[in-house]
CSV table of C-alpha atoms and ligand atoms in Angstrom, one decimal:
chain,number,residue,atom,x,y,z
Z,1,UNK,CA,-122.6,56.2,109.5
Z,2,UNK,CA,-121.5,59.4,111.5
Z,3,UNK,CA,-122.5,62.6,109.8
Z,4,UNK,CA,-121.0,66.0,109.5
Z,5,UNK,CA,-122.5,69.3,108.3
Z,6,UNK,CA,-121.2,70.1,104.7
Z,7,UNK,CA,-119.2,73.4,105.3
Z,8,UNK,CA,-121.7,76.1,106.8
Z,9,UNK,CA,-124.6,74.6,105.1
Z,10,UNK,CA,-127.2,72.6,107.1
Z,11,UNK,CA,-126.9,69.6,104.9
Z,12,UNK,CA,-126.0,66.5,106.9
Z,13,UNK,CA,-123.5,64.4,105.1
Z,14,UNK,CA,-121.9,60.7,105.7
Z,15,UNK,CA,-118.2,61.1,106.7
Z,16,UNK,CA,-117.4,58.9,103.7
Z,17,UNK,CA,-118.1,60.1,100.2
Z,18,UNK,CA,-118.3,57.4,97.6
Z,19,UNK,CA,-116.2,58.4,94.6
Z,20,UNK,CA,-117.6,57.3,91.1
Z,21,UNK,CA,-114.6,58.1,88.9
Z,22,UNK,CA,-113.9,54.3,88.5
Z,23,UNK,CA,-117.6,53.2,88.3
Z,24,UNK,CA,-117.4,52.4,84.4
Z,25,UNK,CA,-115.1,49.6,85.5
Z,26,UNK,CA,-118.1,47.8,86.5
Z,27,UNK,CA,-120.9,46.3,84.4
Z,28,UNK,CA,-124.5,47.3,85.0
Z,29,UNK,CA,-125.3,44.7,87.6
Z,30,UNK,CA,-122.1,45.2,89.3
Z,31,UNK,CA,-122.7,49.0,89.6
Z,32,UNK,CA,-126.2,48.6,90.8
Z,33,UNK,CA,-124.9,46.1,93.8
Z,34,UNK,CA,-122.2,48.7,94.6
Z,35,UNK,CA,-124.4,51.6,94.7
Z,36,UNK,CA,-127.0,49.8,96.7
Z,37,UNK,CA,-124.4,48.5,99.2
Z,38,UNK,CA,-123.1,51.9,99.9
Z,39,UNK,CA,-126.6,53.2,100.5
Z,40,UNK,CA,-127.1,50.3,102.9
Z,41,UNK,CA,-124.0,51.4,104.6
Z,42,UNK,CA,-125.3,54.6,105.1
Z,43,UNK,CA,-122.5,56.1,102.4
Z,44,UNK,CA,-125.4,57.8,100.4
Z,45,UNK,CA,-123.1,60.7,99.4
Z,46,UNK,CA,-121.9,60.1,95.7
Z,47,UNK,CA,-119.0,62.2,94.1
Z,48,UNK,CA,-119.1,62.4,90.3
Z,49,UNK,CA,-117.6,64.8,87.7
Z,50,UNK,CA,-118.7,65.5,84.2
Z,51,UNK,CA,-115.3,64.2,82.9
Z,52,UNK,CA,-115.4,60.8,84.5
Z,53,UNK,CA,-115.1,58.3,81.6
Z,54,UNK,CA,-116.3,61.1,79.4
Z,55,UNK,CA,-119.7,61.0,81.2
Z,56,UNK,CA,-120.0,57.5,81.2
Z,57,UNK,CA,-119.7,57.2,84.9
Z,58,UNK,CA,-122.8,59.6,85.6
Z,59,UNK,CA,-124.8,57.7,82.8
Z,60,UNK,CA,-124.0,54.2,84.2
Z,61,UNK,CA,-124.8,55.5,87.7
Z,62,UNK,CA,-128.4,56.6,86.9
Z,63,UNK,CA,-128.8,53.5,84.5
Z,64,UNK,CA,-127.9,50.9,87.1
Z,65,UNK,CA,-129.8,52.3,89.9
Z,66,UNK,CA,-132.9,53.0,87.5
Z,67,UNK,CA,-133.0,56.5,88.8
Z,68,UNK,CA,-136.2,57.9,89.8
Z,69,UNK,CA,-137.4,60.6,92.0
Z,70,UNK,CA,-138.0,58.1,95.0
Z,71,UNK,CA,-134.3,56.8,94.8
Z,72,UNK,CA,-133.0,60.3,94.2
Z,73,UNK,CA,-134.3,61.7,97.4
Z,74,UNK,CA,-132.5,59.0,99.2
Z,75,UNK,CA,-129.0,60.2,97.8
Z,76,UNK,CA,-126.9,63.3,98.0
Z,77,UNK,CA,-125.1,63.8,94.7
Z,78,UNK,CA,-122.2,66.0,94.1
Z,79,UNK,CA,-120.6,66.6,90.6
Z,80,UNK,CA,-117.9,68.8,89.3
Z,81,UNK,CA,-117.3,70.6,86.1
Z,82,UNK,CA,-114.6,73.1,84.7
Z,83,UNK,CA,-112.0,70.7,83.2
Z,84,UNK,CA,-112.0,70.3,79.4
Z,85,UNK,CA,-109.6,68.8,77.0
Z,86,UNK,CA,-106.3,71.1,77.1
Z,87,UNK,CA,-107.8,73.6,79.2
Z,88,UNK,CA,-109.8,74.7,82.5
Z,89,UNK,CA,-113.0,76.4,81.9
Z,90,UNK,CA,-114.8,78.5,84.6
Z,91,UNK,CA,-116.9,80.7,82.0
Z,92,UNK,CA,-120.5,80.9,82.6
Z,93,UNK,CA,-121.5,79.4,79.5
Z,94,UNK,CA,-119.3,76.1,80.3
Z,95,UNK,CA,-120.6,75.9,83.9
Z,96,UNK,CA,-124.3,76.2,82.8
Z,97,UNK,CA,-123.7,73.8,79.7
Z,98,UNK,CA,-121.8,71.4,81.9
Z,99,UNK,CA,-124.6,71.2,84.6
Z,100,UNK,CA,-127.2,70.5,82.1
Z,101,UNK,CA,-125.1,67.7,80.8
Z,102,UNK,CA,-124.7,66.3,84.2
Z,103,UNK,CA,-128.2,66.6,85.1
Z,104,UNK,CA,-129.3,64.8,81.9
Z,105,UNK,CA,-126.8,62.0,82.4
Z,106,UNK,CA,-127.7,61.4,86.1
Z,107,UNK,CA,-131.5,61.8,85.0
Z,108,UNK,CA,-132.1,64.2,88.1
Z,109,UNK,CA,-133.5,67.7,88.2
Z,110,UNK,CA,-130.9,69.0,90.7
Z,111,UNK,CA,-127.5,68.5,92.2
Z,112,UNK,CA,-126.7,68.7,95.9
Z,113,UNK,CA,-123.5,70.0,95.4
Z,114,UNK,CA,-121.5,71.3,92.5
Z,115,UNK,CA,-117.8,71.8,92.7
Z,116,UNK,CA,-115.5,73.7,90.3
Z,117,UNK,CA,-112.9,71.0,89.5
Z,118,UNK,CA,-109.5,72.6,89.1
Z,119,UNK,CA,-108.6,76.1,89.0
Z,120,UNK,CA,-108.8,78.2,85.8
Z,121,UNK,CA,-106.0,80.7,85.1
Z,122,UNK,CA,-108.6,82.6,83.3
Z,123,UNK,CA,-111.4,82.7,85.7
Z,124,UNK,CA,-113.5,85.9,86.2
Z,125,UNK,CA,-115.3,85.7,89.5
Z,126,UNK,CA,-118.2,87.8,88.2
Z,127,UNK,CA,-118.9,85.2,85.6
Z,128,UNK,CA,-118.9,82.4,88.0
Z,129,UNK,CA,-121.1,84.4,90.3
Z,130,UNK,CA,-123.6,84.7,87.5
Z,131,UNK,CA,-123.5,81.0,86.7
Z,132,UNK,CA,-124.0,80.1,90.3
Z,133,UNK,CA,-126.9,82.6,90.9
Z,134,UNK,CA,-128.6,81.0,87.8
Z,135,UNK,CA,-128.1,77.5,88.9
Z,136,UNK,CA,-129.4,78.3,92.5
Z,137,UNK,CA,-132.5,80.3,91.3
Z,138,UNK,CA,-133.3,77.6,88.9
Z,139,UNK,CA,-132.9,74.9,91.7
Z,140,UNK,CA,-130.5,72.9,89.6
Z,141,UNK,CA,-127.7,73.3,92.3
Z,142,UNK,CA,-128.3,73.5,96.0
Z,143,UNK,CA,-124.9,73.9,97.3
Z,144,UNK,CA,-121.6,75.0,95.7
Z,145,UNK,CA,-117.9,74.4,96.3
Z,146,UNK,CA,-114.4,73.9,94.6
Z,147,UNK,CA,-111.6,71.5,94.3
Z,148,UNK,CA,-107.9,71.7,94.1
Z,149,UNK,CA,-108.1,75.5,95.0
Z,150,UNK,CA,-105.8,77.3,97.3
Z,151,UNK,CA,-107.0,80.0,99.7
Z,152,UNK,CA,-106.5,83.0,97.8
Z,153,UNK,CA,-108.2,81.3,94.7
Z,154,UNK,CA,-111.2,80.9,96.9
Z,155,UNK,CA,-111.0,84.3,98.2
Z,156,UNK,CA,-110.8,85.6,94.7
Z,157,UNK,CA,-114.1,83.8,93.7
Z,158,UNK,CA,-115.8,85.1,97.1
Z,159,UNK,CA,-115.2,88.8,95.7
Z,160,UNK,CA,-118.4,88.1,93.5
Z,161,UNK,CA,-119.8,84.7,94.5
Z,162,UNK,CA,-122.4,85.1,97.2
Z,163,UNK,CA,-123.0,81.4,98.0
Z,164,UNK,CA,-121.1,79.9,100.6
Z,165,UNK,CA,-118.1,77.7,99.5
Z,166,UNK,CA,-119.1,74.6,101.4
Z,167,UNK,CA,-116.2,72.0,100.3
Z,168,UNK,CA,-112.7,72.1,98.8
Z,169,UNK,CA,-111.9,68.6,97.5
Z,170,UNK,CA,-108.1,68.2,97.8
Z,171,UNK,CA,-105.5,65.3,97.3
Z,172,UNK,CA,-104.9,64.1,100.7
Z,173,UNK,CA,-103.7,60.7,101.9
Z,174,UNK,CA,-101.2,59.3,104.6
Z,175,UNK,CA,-98.5,59.4,102.0
Z,176,UNK,CA,-99.6,62.8,100.4
Z,177,UNK,CA,-99.9,64.9,103.4
Z,178,UNK,CA,-97.9,68.2,102.6
Z,179,UNK,CA,-100.8,70.3,103.7
Z,180,UNK,CA,-100.4,68.7,107.2
Z,181,UNK,CA,-96.4,68.4,107.2
Z,182,UNK,CA,-95.9,72.0,106.2
Z,183,UNK,CA,-97.8,73.0,109.3
Z,184,UNK,CA,-95.1,71.4,111.7
Z,185,UNK,CA,-92.2,73.2,110.0
Z,186,UNK,CA,-93.1,76.8,110.0
Z,187,UNK,CA,-90.3,79.1,108.8
Z,188,UNK,CA,-87.7,76.3,108.9
Z,189,UNK,CA,-85.1,75.4,106.2
Z,190,UNK,CA,-86.0,71.9,105.5
Z,191,UNK,CA,-88.2,70.7,102.6
Z,192,UNK,CA,-91.2,70.1,104.5
Z,193,UNK,CA,-91.3,73.7,105.4
Z,194,UNK,CA,-92.2,74.6,101.8
Z,195,UNK,CA,-95.7,75.6,101.8
Z,196,UNK,CA,-97.2,74.3,98.4
Z,197,UNK,CA,-100.9,75.3,99.0
Z,198,UNK,CA,-101.2,78.6,100.8
Z,199,UNK,CA,-102.2,77.0,104.1
Z,200,UNK,CA,-105.3,75.5,102.6
Z,201,UNK,CA,-105.8,73.3,105.6
Z,202,UNK,CA,-106.0,76.0,108.1
Z,203,UNK,CA,-107.7,78.4,105.8
Z,204,UNK,CA,-110.3,75.6,105.3
Z,205,UNK,CA,-110.8,75.0,109.1
Z,206,UNK,CA,-111.0,78.9,109.8
Z,207,UNK,CA,-113.5,79.2,107.2
Z,208,UNK,CA,-115.6,76.0,107.7
Z,209,UNK,CA,-115.1,74.6,104.5
Z,210,UNK,CA,-115.1,70.9,104.4
Z,211,UNK,CA,-111.9,69.1,102.9
Z,212,UNK,CA,-112.8,66.1,100.9
Z,213,UNK,CA,-109.5,64.2,100.6
Z,214,UNK,CA,-109.3,62.5,97.2
Z,215,UNK,CA,-107.3,59.5,96.5
Z,216,UNK,CA,-107.0,58.6,100.1
Z,217,UNK,CA,-105.2,55.4,99.2
Z,218,UNK,CA,-102.9,56.6,96.4
Z,219,UNK,CA,-99.2,57.8,96.8
Z,220,UNK,CA,-97.8,60.4,94.3
Z,221,UNK,CA,-100.2,61.2,91.6
Z,222,UNK,CA,-102.0,58.1,90.9
Z,223,UNK,CA,-98.7,56.1,91.3
Z,224,UNK,CA,-100.6,53.2,93.1
Z,225,UNK,CA,-102.0,52.2,96.5
Z,226,UNK,CA,-99.5,52.3,99.5
Z,227,UNK,CA,-101.4,49.7,101.5
Z,228,UNK,CA,-99.6,46.3,101.3
Z,229,UNK,CA,-97.0,47.7,99.2
Z,230,UNK,CA,-93.4,46.7,99.9
Z,231,UNK,CA,-92.2,50.2,99.2
Z,232,UNK,CA,-93.7,51.3,102.5
Z,233,UNK,CA,-92.7,48.7,104.9
Z,234,UNK,CA,-92.5,50.8,108.0
Z,235,UNK,CA,-95.9,52.5,107.4
Z,236,UNK,CA,-97.7,49.1,106.5
Z,237,UNK,CA,-96.2,47.5,109.8
Z,238,UNK,CA,-97.6,50.3,111.9
Z,239,UNK,CA,-101.1,50.3,110.2
Z,240,UNK,CA,-101.3,46.5,110.4
Z,241,UNK,CA,-100.4,46.7,114.0
Z,242,UNK,CA,-103.1,49.2,114.8
Z,243,UNK,CA,-105.6,47.4,112.4
Z,244,UNK,CA,-104.9,44.2,114.5
Z,245,UNK,CA,-105.8,46.1,117.6
Z,246,UNK,CA,-109.1,47.4,116.7
Z,247,UNK,CA,-109.9,44.0,114.7
Z,248,UNK,CA,-110.3,45.9,111.4
Z,249,UNK,CA,-108.5,45.9,108.1
Z,250,UNK,CA,-105.6,48.2,107.0
Z,251,UNK,CA,-108.2,50.0,104.5
Z,252,UNK,CA,-110.1,50.9,107.8
Z,253,UNK,CA,-107.3,52.4,109.6
Z,254,UNK,CA,-106.1,54.4,106.5
Z,255,UNK,CA,-109.6,56.4,106.4
Z,256,UNK,CA,-109.8,56.5,110.2
Z,257,UNK,CA,-106.4,58.4,110.1
Z,258,UNK,CA,-108.1,61.0,107.9
Z,259,UNK,CA,-111.1,61.2,109.9
Z,260,UNK,CA,-109.2,61.5,113.2
Z,261,UNK,CA,-108.1,65.1,112.0
Z,262,UNK,CA,-110.1,67.7,113.8
Z,263,UNK,CA,-110.8,69.4,110.4
Z,264,UNK,CA,-114.0,67.1,110.1
Z,265,UNK,CA,-112.9,66.0,106.6
Z,266,UNK,CA,-114.9,63.8,104.3
Z,267,UNK,CA,-112.6,61.3,102.4
Z,268,UNK,CA,-113.8,60.5,99.0
Z,269,UNK,CA,-113.3,56.8,98.4
Z,270,UNK,CA,-112.3,55.3,95.1
Z,271,UNK,CA,-112.7,51.5,95.6
Z,272,UNK,CA,-115.1,49.7,93.4
Z,273,UNK,CA,-114.8,46.7,95.7
Z,274,UNK,CA,-118.0,46.0,97.9
Z,275,UNK,CA,-115.8,44.4,100.8
Z,276,UNK,CA,-113.2,47.4,100.7
Z,277,UNK,CA,-116.1,50.1,100.7
Z,278,UNK,CA,-117.6,48.5,103.6
Z,279,UNK,CA,-114.2,48.4,105.3
Z,280,UNK,CA,-114.0,52.3,104.5
Z,281,UNK,CA,-117.4,52.7,106.0
Z,282,UNK,CA,-116.2,51.1,109.4
Z,283,UNK,CA,-113.8,53.8,109.8
Z,284,UNK,CA,-116.7,55.9,110.9
Z,285,UNK,CA,-116.8,54.3,114.1
Z,286,UNK,CA,-113.1,54.3,115.0
Z,287,UNK,CA,-111.5,57.3,116.7
Z,288,UNK,CA,-107.5,56.8,116.6
Z,289,UNK,CA,-105.7,58.0,119.5
Z,290,UNK,CA,-103.4,60.7,119.4
Z,291,UNK,CA,-100.4,58.5,119.8
Z,292,UNK,CA,-101.6,56.3,117.0
Z,293,UNK,CA,-102.2,59.2,114.6
Z,294,UNK,CA,-98.8,60.5,114.9
Z,295,UNK,CA,-97.2,56.9,114.8
Z,296,UNK,CA,-98.8,56.4,111.6
Z,297,UNK,CA,-97.7,59.9,110.2
Z,298,UNK,CA,-94.1,59.3,111.3
Z,299,UNK,CA,-94.1,55.7,110.0
Z,300,UNK,CA,-94.9,57.3,106.4
Z,301,UNK,CA,-91.6,59.0,106.6
Z,302,UNK,CA,-92.4,62.3,108.0
Z,303,UNK,CA,-90.1,63.7,110.5
Z,304,UNK,CA,-91.1,65.8,113.2
Z,305,UNK,CA,-88.9,69.0,114.0
K,1,NAP,N1,-111.1,66.5,92.7
K,1,NAP,C1,-110.1,65.8,92.0
K,1,NAP,O1,-109.3,66.3,91.1
K,1,NAP,C2,-110.1,64.3,92.1
K,1,NAP,C3,-109.1,63.7,91.5
K,1,NAP,C4,-109.1,62.3,91.5
K,1,NAP,C5,-110.1,61.6,92.2
K,1,NAP,N2,-111.3,62.3,92.7
K,1,NAP,C6,-112.3,61.7,93.4
K,1,NAP,O2,-111.9,60.9,94.3
K,1,NAP,C7,-112.2,59.5,94.3
K,1,NAP,C8,-111.2,58.7,94.8
K,1,NAP,O3,-110.0,58.6,93.9
K,1,NAP,P1,-109.1,57.4,93.8
K,1,NAP,O4,-110.0,56.4,93.0
K,1,NAP,O5,-107.9,57.7,93.3
K,1,NAP,O6,-109.0,56.9,95.4
K,1,NAP,P2,-108.3,55.8,96.0
K,1,NAP,O7,-109.5,55.2,97.0
K,1,NAP,O8,-107.2,56.2,96.7
K,1,NAP,O9,-107.9,54.6,94.9
K,1,NAP,C9,-108.8,53.7,94.7
K,1,NAP,C10,-108.2,52.5,93.6
K,1,NAP,O10,-107.3,51.8,94.6
K,1,NAP,C11,-107.4,50.4,94.4
K,1,NAP,N3,-107.2,49.8,95.7
K,1,NAP,C12,-106.2,48.8,95.7
K,1,NAP,N4,-106.2,48.4,97.1
K,1,NAP,C13,-106.9,49.3,97.9
K,1,NAP,C14,-107.2,49.1,99.3
K,1,NAP,N5,-106.6,48.2,100.2
K,1,NAP,N6,-108.0,49.9,99.5
K,1,NAP,C15,-108.7,50.9,98.7
K,1,NAP,N7,-108.5,50.9,97.4
K,1,NAP,C16,-107.6,50.1,97.1
K,1,NAP,C17,-108.8,50.3,94.1
K,1,NAP,O11,-109.2,49.2,93.6
K,1,NAP,P3,-110.5,48.2,93.7
K,1,NAP,O12,-111.6,49.0,93.1
K,1,NAP,O13,-110.2,47.1,93.3
K,1,NAP,O14,-110.7,48.4,95.3
K,1,NAP,C18,-109.0,51.6,93.4
K,1,NAP,O15,-108.7,51.2,91.9
K,1,NAP,C19,-112.7,59.4,92.8
K,1,NAP,O16,-113.6,58.3,92.7
K,1,NAP,C20,-113.1,60.7,92.5
K,1,NAP,O17,-114.5,60.7,92.9
K,1,NAP,C21,-111.1,63.6,92.7
């Protein structure tokens, strides 16, 4: 498995992050098989959040793998906090409380990475900074990042937060690629020119913040998977043609498309199917040509100006 540095840190991470949002759909034996396979594939970076199945995903993860210090050292664990029922909460108390809960459920003393899950309108950067300082000083969190944040929201945090923001986890797939398409349509009148994210892709590249695309196989907001979906005939035709050329599955090509982008992204997969997970990992070895990358982009319905 190819690795990249996470943001400006010296932490080497596999290019595929294993998302654990759907882990509680497995039983304990299935979860153990899944986690062990991921690690055998070199995909030892696991993405959690305090809210996934109300904490059950983190609990099952630790339980299934019989978490102990030796296993813990072989993994890189990321979790997120800041979403509460009916609100977002980046208060110092909530961040600290949430991390304690995460550590307890994962049966570990530290998180490699903590992300703030979704922007809080009532954020006070100084409070976040105090929480991060405390978590860093106590050794509970080693690296910090954000999710679903635009450049100015990150800049606002940076007014007070001294730790580097190493990652920004954002929704991105072949069929949800507005952060890429808006870059082709600068200052034009068409719909693709609408910039919905404050140039987050360029900002993350300029500031060496690793983009972690979430839901790499979904279209819309959890509307379904675009692969093998009759609503996307042209896209599937093109992906299947390229998959046949490389003798891999369409799943591999969908991840390879994200990895081909020079921003050095780290897609977060969501599958709980072991064969699909292996297919995602295979993308690490594939480098699509420029022509293939653009062919897939256009086959998804994107029109170049
Ligand atoms: N930061 C955020 O706001 C945020 C939001 C959402 C998710 N996330 C993170 O991102 C991860 C991925 O999200 P996601 O689960 O929505 O992503 P996804 O990988 O796009 O979707 C996975 C789902 O699609 C299904 N699927 C069906 N056919 C598939 C195929 N050919 N290839 C791959 N999957 C296929 C999977 O089923 P099978 O299990 O049967 O394969 C699974 O239910 C989550 O686990 C979580 O860690 C973050």
